[in-house]
Structure formats: C-alpha cells, structure tokens
C-alpha cells in the first residue's frame, strides 16, 4: 500500500477507503465507498506514472473508453489527483476475477470458456477498431459484474510494449522488433493463452525463465494437453509465433470459435492480386515505373489489402518523386501489416520532408537488416550532409569506396 494512504482515509472529499483490492503493474487498487451516494462503491486505482505525456495519453484513452460505454469494458467515471498521485475512479466488479475463478474451480468447461472468449473477441474488436490495444490481457484483468457479465479491466498499459510475460507474444520479447503499438495481434496472442488456460486449467508458460519462456513460445511447446481437435487447431492458430500466421483480427478469432474450425485462406481474388503484384514488382526492377504502378493498381482493385501491391505502388510513386502519393500507399501498407519492411522508403520520405532525425533513424534501422543496400547508404550520406555532419558523411563514403569501388555514385557525391 502507498505509505501516504491508509484505510479509512477520505479522498477527493467523498471516497472513503474501505479495503485493499489488489496491486498490479499500474499501482494499488482500493475499494471505496462514494459517501455522496448511498451504498455505492467504486474501485480506486492509484497509478504509478512518472511521465506527464504518458499520463495525458492514458486519461485520453480512458475518456474514450468511457464514451464507448461498452457493457463488457469496466466503466471509467473520472480521475483526480491526491498528493501527486493520479487516481482513476472505476466501476467496482464484486464478482471477482477470472483468476480467482480458476483458482477455485480449476479448468472451465469448454462451452462456457469459449462463450466468454467469443464475447471478449467482440468487445476487443470494437476497441481495436478505435486504435486501442490492451497489451495486458490475462485472467487477473477479466472481471465479473454483479450480474455475472464478463468485463475487461486495466487498460493501464494500453498501446505500450508492456504486459505480463506468460501472456506476451514472442515479438514483444525482442527490443529491436518493430511492433506497432496498435497491432491487435498482441491481444489475440494473450487471449489465446487465456483460452488455453481456461480449458486446461494450467498455463504452460508459468514458472519459466525468460529465455526458456521465449523458446517455448517460438517452438509452440505447450506441453501435453487434451482438447477436441477443432479447439486445439484454434489455440495453435492464436498462439502462432509469427504474427502474420495468427488470426489477424478478433473477428477472425471469434468466427473460428463459432464455426469450430480455422477457415482456409483460399481466396481467388487475393491469389490473382498477388500474381499481378509480382508482375508489378518485375516491372519495377526494370525501372518501368509507370507500368509497374499501373499493374499494382490493378492488383489493388482485386484485393485492396494486397501488401506487395501497396509497397510496390509506394516505391513507384517515391521514385517518381510524388511523395504524398507514396506516403499514402505506405501508410495503408503499415495498417495492413505493421511489421512490413519499408524503413528505407520511410527514411527517404522523411528526408524529402526534411525530417532528418527520423530519416536517419529509419535508414539506420534498415541498414541493420540490409547491410549491403548501397542506395540506403546514399540516402544516409545525404541526410548527414543536410544536417552539416560532413565528417560523418565523408567517413562513410570512404568506407564504402573501399568496399564497393565499382559504384562511383559515392565518389561523385
């Protein structure tokens, strides 16, 4: 408990602290009576936040969730400051947590467990559609109301790289991995672990050292467990270590449970679009930019989310110096797959917009993966020149000339 707060204290002139409810990564949680309303209780969360920017972002997100008024998200009423601590005033759910239920009942019957997961998928899809990802889904953060309605709590680490290790997807274990803060597949993984824990009564990732934990996640080493074939298929899909091979949305996850199988990914239009995108990429490699752009757009008419077509179209527009059009294609590519490898192209766009720190950061990131991309080095040299870092530019050019004498573009520079 916070050293400055005691049970029986009155906070914000109306909240009487009754008892401690628990503690999480966000801070302490108290049960409090609203003395202005007869027999009305709330949960008060004292947050451990050191950054003003993070605090403002959290309050903005909580305000949004309050306006969303989803019956399966724990209600947020308002916030206040007390002795330099931020308190969130939340709905109190006396039905306890899913963790408490697991501890008393053990595993849950699959029909009941999948019913809860379907409801959580529906709620999280709405939240994701508004750009908020929970990032810490687990049984402790799933509560029950007085009417036994299931509710999601603790959006305290929403849209961050936070979380609880056994429920975190493998890509979050790698600091250099580019994971968008709004990538909903992070929550899909955590909800998949929760589903497995509900129907088997155990979590295969508990009590493992971090290195062993990551290895188990990458190998899909879930230990021995008995499940019906269709449910096992769904769990394995939700927990796939490669994000692109998981369910891509909560809607897909929900529909798979309802239909009791993972739908096959055969889509004739998608296949036709990919073939056209490969053709566009071939034209791009031969510097036939207008033709490549035309074929890319034909591919996107077949499938507006064809990643290869979006990237190829963006590269064509960039090479044609149409920066705004290029940026629009790349933005849609990132929305389709936040892990798409377009750091060089984004670095180029930032360079054209004279946003040099971002350009240098993106180009460094790309060259860490593609160390022999001389076009990217050329862009980096230009960024150094534009920021008057002449010695760094010359040093880099001299290094490149020693390694790549047949390319005289660096000598010309």
GROMACS .gro file of C-alpha atoms in nm, residues 17-404:
model
  388
   17UNK     CA    1  -1.129   0.383   0.152
   18UNK     CA    2  -1.279   0.053   0.270
   19UNK     CA    3  -1.010  -0.204   0.191
   20UNK     CA    4  -0.734  -0.302  -0.046
   21UNK     CA    5  -0.843  -0.496  -0.357
   22UNK     CA    6  -0.504  -0.576  -0.504
   23UNK     CA    7  -0.200  -0.447  -0.684
   24UNK     CA    8  -0.085  -0.453  -1.046
   25UNK     CA    9   0.177  -0.306  -1.274
   26UNK     CA   10  -0.025   0.018  -1.278
   27UNK     CA   11  -0.029   0.056  -0.897
   28UNK     CA   12  -0.256  -0.009  -0.598
   29UNK     CA   13  -0.633  -0.078  -0.616
   30UNK     CA   14  -0.875   0.010  -0.335
   31UNK     CA   15  -1.242  -0.046  -0.270
   32UNK     CA   16  -1.400   0.286  -0.177
   33UNK     CA   17  -1.747   0.399  -0.078
   34UNK     CA   18  -1.886   0.704  -0.254
   35UNK     CA   19  -2.025   0.882   0.051
   36UNK     CA   20  -2.240   1.113  -0.163
   37UNK     CA   21  -2.437   0.816  -0.297
   38UNK     CA   22  -2.594   0.564  -0.061
   39UNK     CA   23  -2.439   0.216  -0.079
   40UNK     CA   24  -2.240   0.299  -0.395
   41UNK     CA   25  -1.891   0.151  -0.420
   42UNK     CA   26  -1.612   0.216  -0.669
   43UNK     CA   27  -1.263   0.085  -0.739
   44UNK     CA   28  -0.989   0.345  -0.698
   45UNK     CA   29  -0.664   0.283  -0.885
   46UNK     CA   30  -0.357   0.473  -0.776
   47UNK     CA   31  -0.131   0.485  -1.083
   48UNK     CA   32   0.248   0.475  -1.086
   49UNK     CA   33   0.315   0.718  -1.372
   50UNK     CA   34   0.625   0.937  -1.385
   51UNK     CA   35   0.574   1.096  -1.728
   52UNK     CA   36   0.324   1.377  -1.788
   53UNK     CA   37   0.287   1.277  -2.155
   54UNK     CA   38   0.203   0.916  -2.064
   55UNK     CA   39  -0.045   1.038  -1.803
   56UNK     CA   40  -0.224   1.260  -2.055
   57UNK     CA   41  -0.235   0.978  -2.310
   58UNK     CA   42  -0.378   0.736  -2.052
   59UNK     CA   43  -0.650   0.980  -1.946
   60UNK     CA   44  -0.740   1.045  -2.311
   61UNK     CA   45  -0.769   0.670  -2.375
   62UNK     CA   46  -0.976   0.616  -2.059
   63UNK     CA   47  -1.206   0.903  -2.160
   64UNK     CA   48  -1.255   0.735  -2.496
   65UNK     CA   49  -1.339   0.403  -2.332
   66UNK     CA   50  -1.590   0.581  -2.108
   67UNK     CA   51  -1.760   0.735  -2.412
   68UNK     CA   52  -1.758   0.394  -2.581
   69UNK     CA   53  -1.979   0.273  -2.292
   70UNK     CA   54  -1.929  -0.092  -2.383
   71UNK     CA   55  -2.107  -0.317  -2.131
   72UNK     CA   56  -1.810  -0.554  -2.133
   73UNK     CA   57  -1.543  -0.295  -2.051
   74UNK     CA   58  -1.509  -0.193  -1.684
   75UNK     CA   59  -1.656   0.155  -1.657
   76UNK     CA   60  -1.436   0.462  -1.606
   77UNK     CA   61  -1.604   0.750  -1.422
   78UNK     CA   62  -1.338   1.019  -1.377
   79UNK     CA   63  -0.991   1.086  -1.233
   80UNK     CA   64  -0.838   1.306  -0.965
   81UNK     CA   65  -0.501   1.390  -0.812
   82UNK     CA   66  -0.413   1.326  -0.448
   83UNK     CA   67  -0.067   1.400  -0.303
   84UNK     CA   68   0.084   1.398  -0.654
   85UNK     CA   69  -0.069   1.058  -0.733
   86UNK     CA   70  -0.319   1.003  -1.013
   87UNK     CA   71  -0.635   0.810  -0.917
   88UNK     CA   72  -0.878   0.655  -1.164
   89UNK     CA   73  -1.233   0.609  -1.036
   90UNK     CA   74  -1.361   0.285  -1.190
   91UNK     CA   75  -1.664   0.058  -1.178
   92UNK     CA   76  -1.640  -0.195  -0.894
   93UNK     CA   77  -1.699  -0.556  -1.006
   94UNK     CA   78  -1.787  -0.764  -0.698
   95UNK     CA   79  -1.796  -1.090  -0.896
   96UNK     CA   80  -1.415  -1.110  -0.874
   97UNK     CA   81  -1.163  -1.201  -1.143
   98UNK     CA   82  -1.129  -1.488  -1.383
   99UNK     CA   83  -0.808  -1.580  -1.199
  100UNK     CA   84  -0.999  -1.623  -0.874
  101UNK     CA   85  -1.250  -1.845  -1.055
  102UNK     CA   86  -0.970  -2.061  -1.197
  103UNK     CA   87  -0.813  -2.099  -0.853
  104UNK     CA   88  -1.140  -2.221  -0.700
  105UNK     CA   89  -1.281  -2.426  -0.989
  106UNK     CA   90  -0.976  -2.538  -1.189
  107UNK     CA   91  -1.042  -2.575  -1.558
  108UNK     CA   92  -1.364  -2.441  -1.708
  109UNK     CA   93  -1.595  -2.640  -1.936
  110UNK     CA   94  -1.513  -2.561  -2.295
  111UNK     CA   95  -1.865  -2.445  -2.382
  112UNK     CA   96  -1.864  -2.183  -2.106
  113UNK     CA   97  -1.498  -2.084  -2.170
  114UNK     CA   98  -1.546  -2.036  -2.545
  115UNK     CA   99  -1.866  -1.837  -2.479
  116UNK     CA  100  -1.666  -1.594  -2.268
  117UNK     CA  101  -1.388  -1.572  -2.528
  118UNK     CA  102  -1.640  -1.501  -2.805
  119UNK     CA  103  -1.779  -1.212  -2.601
  120UNK     CA  104  -1.429  -1.079  -2.530
  121UNK     CA  105  -1.342  -1.102  -2.901
  122UNK     CA  106  -1.649  -0.894  -2.990
  123UNK     CA  107  -1.561  -0.628  -2.734
  124UNK     CA  108  -1.192  -0.615  -2.824
  125UNK     CA  109  -1.270  -0.586  -3.194
  126UNK     CA  110  -1.465  -0.266  -3.120
  127UNK     CA  111  -1.178  -0.133  -2.906
  128UNK     CA  112  -0.918  -0.225  -3.171
  129UNK     CA  113  -1.126  -0.056  -3.441
  130UNK     CA  114  -1.073   0.267  -3.247
  131UNK     CA  115  -0.694   0.225  -3.230
  132UNK     CA  116  -0.658   0.099  -2.871
  133UNK     CA  117  -0.484  -0.231  -2.789
  134UNK     CA  118  -0.497  -0.359  -2.429
  135UNK     CA  119  -0.145  -0.515  -2.411
  136UNK     CA  120  -0.205  -0.692  -2.077
  137UNK     CA  121  -0.494  -0.935  -2.124
  138UNK     CA  122  -0.488  -1.214  -1.863
  139UNK     CA  123  -0.731  -1.374  -1.615
  140UNK     CA  124  -0.646  -1.112  -1.348
  141UNK     CA  125  -0.775  -0.838  -1.580
  142UNK     CA  126  -1.103  -1.008  -1.671
  143UNK     CA  127  -1.374  -0.941  -1.414
  144UNK     CA  128  -1.737  -1.026  -1.342
  145UNK     CA  129  -2.008  -0.774  -1.255
  146UNK     CA  130  -2.293  -0.819  -1.006
  147UNK     CA  131  -2.493  -0.981  -1.290
  148UNK     CA  132  -2.201  -1.209  -1.386
  149UNK     CA  133  -2.137  -1.013  -1.707
  150UNK     CA  134  -1.774  -1.058  -1.814
  151UNK     CA  135  -1.573  -0.735  -1.834
  152UNK     CA  136  -1.224  -0.628  -1.940
  153UNK     CA  137  -1.030  -0.418  -1.691
  154UNK     CA  138  -0.696  -0.241  -1.658
  155UNK     CA  139  -0.621  -0.057  -1.978
  156UNK     CA  140  -0.333   0.097  -1.781
  157UNK     CA  141  -0.066  -0.026  -2.026
  158UNK     CA  142  -0.280   0.014  -2.340
  159UNK     CA  143  -0.080   0.094  -2.654
  160UNK     CA  144   0.259   0.031  -2.491
  161UNK     CA  145   0.513  -0.253  -2.505
  162UNK     CA  146   0.408  -0.351  -2.151
  163UNK     CA  147   0.243  -0.672  -2.046
  164UNK     CA  148   0.284  -0.990  -1.839
  165UNK     CA  149   0.548  -1.231  -1.973
  166UNK     CA  150   0.348  -1.559  -1.993
  167UNK     CA  151   0.078  -1.379  -2.196
  168UNK     CA  152   0.309  -1.169  -2.417
  169UNK     CA  153   0.360  -1.262  -2.782
  170UNK     CA  154   0.716  -1.355  -2.889
  171UNK     CA  155   0.778  -1.040  -3.094
  172UNK     CA  156   0.745  -0.823  -2.780
  173UNK     CA  157   1.046  -1.002  -2.626
  174UNK     CA  158   1.280  -0.853  -2.891
  175UNK     CA  159   1.354  -0.483  -2.825
  176UNK     CA  160   1.455  -0.418  -3.187
  177UNK     CA  161   1.141  -0.577  -3.333
  178UNK     CA  162   0.908  -0.321  -3.491
  179UNK     CA  163   0.571  -0.386  -3.328
  180UNK     CA  164   0.308  -0.118  -3.379
  181UNK     CA  165   0.150  -0.007  -3.051
  182UNK     CA  166  -0.189  -0.058  -3.219
  183UNK     CA  167  -0.118  -0.410  -3.352
  184UNK     CA  168  -0.421  -0.606  -3.229
  185UNK     CA  169  -0.242  -0.938  -3.280
  186UNK     CA  170  -0.069  -0.871  -2.946
  187UNK     CA  171  -0.408  -0.907  -2.774
  188UNK     CA  172  -0.502  -1.206  -2.992
  189UNK     CA  173  -0.199  -1.395  -2.859
  190UNK     CA  174  -0.279  -1.308  -2.496
  191UNK     CA  175  -0.643  -1.407  -2.537
  192UNK     CA  176  -0.529  -1.736  -2.696
  193UNK     CA  177  -0.315  -1.811  -2.388
  194UNK     CA  178  -0.612  -1.724  -2.167
  195UNK     CA  179  -0.839  -1.960  -2.364
  196UNK     CA  180  -0.584  -2.243  -2.328
  197UNK     CA  181  -0.558  -2.176  -1.954
  198UNK     CA  182  -0.936  -2.178  -1.913
  199UNK     CA  183  -0.999  -2.512  -2.084
  200UNK     CA  184  -0.693  -2.697  -1.949
  201UNK     CA  185  -0.663  -2.540  -1.605
  202UNK     CA  186  -0.296  -2.453  -1.650
  203UNK     CA  187  -0.068  -2.206  -1.825
  204UNK     CA  188   0.228  -2.377  -1.999
  205UNK     CA  189   0.437  -2.058  -1.975
  206UNK     CA  190   0.427  -2.019  -1.597
  207UNK     CA  191   0.745  -2.063  -1.390
  208UNK     CA  192   0.985  -2.049  -1.686
  209UNK     CA  193   1.300  -1.835  -1.704
  210UNK     CA  194   1.263  -1.562  -1.969
  211UNK     CA  195   1.494  -1.734  -2.220
  212UNK     CA  196   1.317  -2.071  -2.175
  213UNK     CA  197   0.984  -1.890  -2.197
  214UNK     CA  198   1.067  -1.734  -2.533
  215UNK     CA  199   1.197  -2.066  -2.667
  216UNK     CA  200   0.876  -2.241  -2.560
  217UNK     CA  201   0.669  -1.972  -2.733
  218UNK     CA  202   0.874  -1.989  -3.053
  219UNK     CA  203   0.852  -2.371  -3.065
  220UNK     CA  204   0.481  -2.371  -2.969
  221UNK     CA  205   0.581  -2.601  -2.685
  222UNK     CA  206   0.257  -2.614  -2.487
  223UNK     CA  207   0.315  -2.946  -2.314
  224UNK     CA  208   0.066  -3.231  -2.316
  225UNK     CA  209  -0.297  -3.132  -2.301
  226UNK     CA  210  -0.623  -3.290  -2.412
  227UNK     CA  211  -0.857  -3.084  -2.627
  228UNK     CA  212  -1.101  -3.153  -2.905
  229UNK     CA  213  -0.928  -3.127  -3.242
  230UNK     CA  214  -1.112  -2.813  -3.352
  231UNK     CA  215  -1.031  -2.627  -3.029
  232UNK     CA  216  -0.665  -2.733  -3.041
  233UNK     CA  217  -0.647  -2.606  -3.401
  234UNK     CA  218  -0.784  -2.266  -3.291
  235UNK     CA  219  -0.548  -2.237  -2.992
  236UNK     CA  220  -0.245  -2.318  -3.209
  237UNK     CA  221  -0.354  -2.057  -3.464
  238UNK     CA  222  -0.399  -1.789  -3.195
  239UNK     CA  223  -0.057  -1.868  -3.042
  240UNK     CA  224   0.144  -1.890  -3.364
  241UNK     CA  225   0.486  -1.726  -3.304
  242UNK     CA  226   0.470  -1.549  -3.643
  243UNK     CA  227   0.211  -1.267  -3.623
  244UNK     CA  228   0.118  -1.299  -3.991
  245UNK     CA  229   0.013  -1.662  -3.930
  246UNK     CA  230  -0.208  -1.585  -3.629
  247UNK     CA  231  -0.568  -1.471  -3.653
  248UNK     CA  232  -0.536  -1.121  -3.793
  249UNK     CA  233  -0.838  -0.976  -3.613
  250UNK     CA  234  -1.052  -1.055  -3.313
  251UNK     CA  235  -1.338  -1.101  -3.559
  252UNK     CA  236  -1.150  -1.388  -3.728
  253UNK     CA  237  -1.077  -1.542  -3.387
  254UNK     CA  238  -1.445  -1.523  -3.287
  255UNK     CA  239  -1.571  -1.665  -3.619
  256UNK     CA  240  -1.331  -1.959  -3.594
  257UNK     CA  241  -1.466  -2.049  -3.249
  258UNK     CA  242  -1.826  -2.013  -3.363
  259UNK     CA  243  -1.771  -2.231  -3.672
  260UNK     CA  244  -1.541  -2.471  -3.480
  261UNK     CA  245  -1.263  -2.465  -3.736
  262UNK     CA  246  -0.994  -2.234  -3.872
  263UNK     CA  247  -1.116  -2.118  -4.215
  264UNK     CA  248  -0.892  -2.198  -4.507
  265UNK     CA  249  -0.718  -1.895  -4.656
  266UNK     CA  250  -0.815  -1.968  -5.017
  267UNK     CA  251  -0.933  -1.653  -5.190
  268UNK     CA  252  -0.924  -1.642  -5.570
  269UNK     CA  253  -0.917  -1.261  -5.589
  270UNK     CA  254  -0.632  -1.250  -5.337
  271UNK     CA  255  -0.433  -1.501  -5.541
  272UNK     CA  256  -0.495  -1.306  -5.862
  273UNK     CA  257  -0.391  -0.982  -5.688
  274UNK     CA  258  -0.068  -1.140  -5.564
  275UNK     CA  259   0.019  -1.266  -5.913
  276UNK     CA  260  -0.039  -0.916  -6.053
  277UNK     CA  261   0.172  -0.765  -5.771
  278UNK     CA  262   0.460  -1.000  -5.857
  279UNK     CA  263   0.435  -0.880  -6.218
  280UNK     CA  264   0.438  -0.517  -6.099
  281UNK     CA  265   0.747  -0.588  -5.889
  282UNK     CA  266   0.916  -0.730  -6.202
  283UNK     CA  267   0.842  -0.406  -6.395
  284UNK     CA  268   0.972  -0.203  -6.101
  285UNK     CA  269   1.302  -0.397  -6.100
  286UNK     CA  270   1.344  -0.294  -6.467
  287UNK     CA  271   1.272   0.072  -6.387
  288UNK     CA  272   0.943   0.073  -6.577
  289UNK     CA  273   0.781   0.270  -6.300
  290UNK     CA  274   0.460   0.382  -6.472
  291UNK     CA  275   0.385   0.029  -6.594
  292UNK     CA  276   0.463  -0.113  -6.251
  293UNK     CA  277   0.232   0.143  -6.091
  294UNK     CA  278  -0.049   0.062  -6.334
  295UNK     CA  279  -0.022  -0.313  -6.266
  296UNK     CA  280  -0.001  -0.251  -5.889
  297UNK     CA  281  -0.328  -0.060  -5.904
  298UNK     CA  282  -0.486  -0.345  -6.099
  299UNK     CA  283  -0.377  -0.579  -5.819
  300UNK     CA  284  -0.529  -0.346  -5.559
  301UNK     CA  285  -0.858  -0.346  -5.749
  302UNK     CA  286  -0.862  -0.723  -5.691
  303UNK     CA  287  -0.753  -0.700  -5.327
  304UNK     CA  288  -0.723  -0.354  -5.164
  305UNK     CA  289  -0.508  -0.507  -4.886
  306UNK     CA  290  -0.252  -0.680  -5.110
  307UNK     CA  291   0.065  -0.591  -4.921
  308UNK     CA  292   0.308  -0.644  -5.209
  309UNK     CA  293   0.098  -0.424  -5.440
  310UNK     CA  294   0.079  -0.146  -5.179
  311UNK     CA  295   0.456  -0.149  -5.124
  312UNK     CA  296   0.535  -0.166  -5.497
  313UNK     CA  297   0.294   0.120  -5.574
  314UNK     CA  298   0.450   0.326  -5.294
  315UNK     CA  299   0.802   0.264  -5.426
  316UNK     CA  300   0.693   0.366  -5.778
  317UNK     CA  301   0.540   0.691  -5.655
  318UNK     CA  302   0.852   0.761  -5.449
  319UNK     CA  303   1.081   0.706  -5.747
  320UNK     CA  304   0.853   0.934  -5.950
  321UNK     CA  305   0.902   1.197  -5.674
  322UNK     CA  306   0.534   1.200  -5.584
  323UNK     CA  307   0.593   1.196  -5.211
  324UNK     CA  308   0.237   1.241  -5.082
  325UNK     CA  309   0.104   0.959  -5.300
  326UNK     CA  310   0.391   0.734  -5.191
  327UNK     CA  311   0.325   0.809  -4.826
  328UNK     CA  312  -0.046   0.721  -4.866
  329UNK     CA  313   0.040   0.376  -5.008
  330UNK     CA  314   0.297   0.312  -4.734
  331UNK     CA  315   0.056   0.420  -4.460
  332UNK     CA  316  -0.201   0.171  -4.586
  333UNK     CA  317   0.071  -0.098  -4.605
  334UNK     CA  318   0.157  -0.037  -4.237
  335UNK     CA  319  -0.214  -0.056  -4.146
  336UNK     CA  320  -0.236  -0.389  -4.330
  337UNK     CA  321   0.078  -0.528  -4.167
  338UNK     CA  322   0.258  -0.316  -3.903
  339UNK     CA  323   0.572  -0.529  -3.950
  340UNK     CA  324   0.614  -0.454  -4.322
  341UNK     CA  325   0.976  -0.379  -4.413
  342UNK     CA  326   0.966  -0.027  -4.561
  343UNK     CA  327   1.210   0.153  -4.333
  344UNK     CA  328   1.427   0.265  -4.626
  345UNK     CA  329   1.130   0.409  -4.812
  346UNK     CA  330   1.004   0.587  -4.499
  347UNK     CA  331   1.356   0.719  -4.443
  348UNK     CA  332   1.353   0.855  -4.797
  349UNK     CA  333   1.017   1.025  -4.741
  350UNK     CA  334   1.137   1.180  -4.414
  351UNK     CA  335   1.448   1.301  -4.598
  352UNK     CA  336   1.234   1.468  -4.866
  353UNK     CA  337   1.026   1.631  -4.593
  354UNK     CA  338   1.348   1.747  -4.420
  355UNK     CA  339   1.266   1.548  -4.108
  356UNK     CA  340   1.628   1.446  -4.074
  357UNK     CA  341   1.639   1.276  -3.730
  358UNK     CA  342   1.352   1.044  -3.832
  359UNK     CA  343   1.516   0.980  -4.170
  360UNK     CA  344   1.849   0.885  -4.012
  361UNK     CA  345   1.675   0.661  -3.757
  362UNK     CA  346   1.479   0.474  -4.024
  363UNK     CA  347   1.782   0.432  -4.250
  364UNK     CA  348   1.997   0.304  -3.963
  365UNK     CA  349   1.721   0.054  -3.880
  366UNK     CA  350   1.703  -0.064  -4.244
  367UNK     CA  351   2.082  -0.096  -4.280
  368UNK     CA  352   2.096  -0.301  -3.962
  369UNK     CA  353   1.890  -0.559  -4.154
  370UNK     CA  354   2.021  -0.495  -4.509
  371UNK     CA  355   2.387  -0.410  -4.465
  372UNK     CA  356   2.466  -0.418  -4.841
  373UNK     CA  357   2.196  -0.175  -4.958
  374UNK     CA  358   2.407   0.099  -5.120
  375UNK     CA  359   2.105   0.308  -5.217
  376UNK     CA  360   2.019   0.335  -4.847
  377UNK     CA  361   2.379   0.440  -4.769
  378UNK     CA  362   2.346   0.709  -5.034
  379UNK     CA  363   2.033   0.843  -4.865
  380UNK     CA  364   2.207   0.834  -4.527
  381UNK     CA  365   2.502   1.031  -4.667
  382UNK     CA  366   2.261   1.294  -4.798
  383UNK     CA  367   2.097   1.313  -4.453
  384UNK     CA  368   2.439   1.367  -4.292
  385UNK     CA  369   2.520   1.638  -4.549
  386UNK     CA  370   2.187   1.817  -4.496
  387UNK     CA  371   2.248   1.825  -4.120
  388UNK     CA  372   2.606   1.957  -4.166
  389UNK     CA  373   2.762   1.636  -4.037
  390UNK     CA  374   3.024   1.647  -4.311
  391UNK     CA  375   3.288   1.438  -4.134
  392UNK     CA  376   3.043   1.154  -4.078
  393UNK     CA  377   2.939   1.170  -4.445
  394UNK     CA  378   3.298   1.164  -4.571
  395UNK     CA  379   3.396   0.883  -4.334
  396UNK     CA  380   3.103   0.672  -4.451
  397UNK     CA  381   3.180   0.741  -4.819
  398UNK     CA  382   3.546   0.646  -4.776
  399UNK     CA  383   3.446   0.320  -4.608
  400UNK     CA  384   3.202   0.241  -4.887
  401UNK     CA  385   3.453   0.323  -5.163
  402UNK     CA  386   3.700   0.076  -5.015
  403UNK     CA  387   3.436  -0.195  -5.022
  404UNK     CA  388   3.248  -0.104  -5.340
   0.00000   0.00000   0.00000
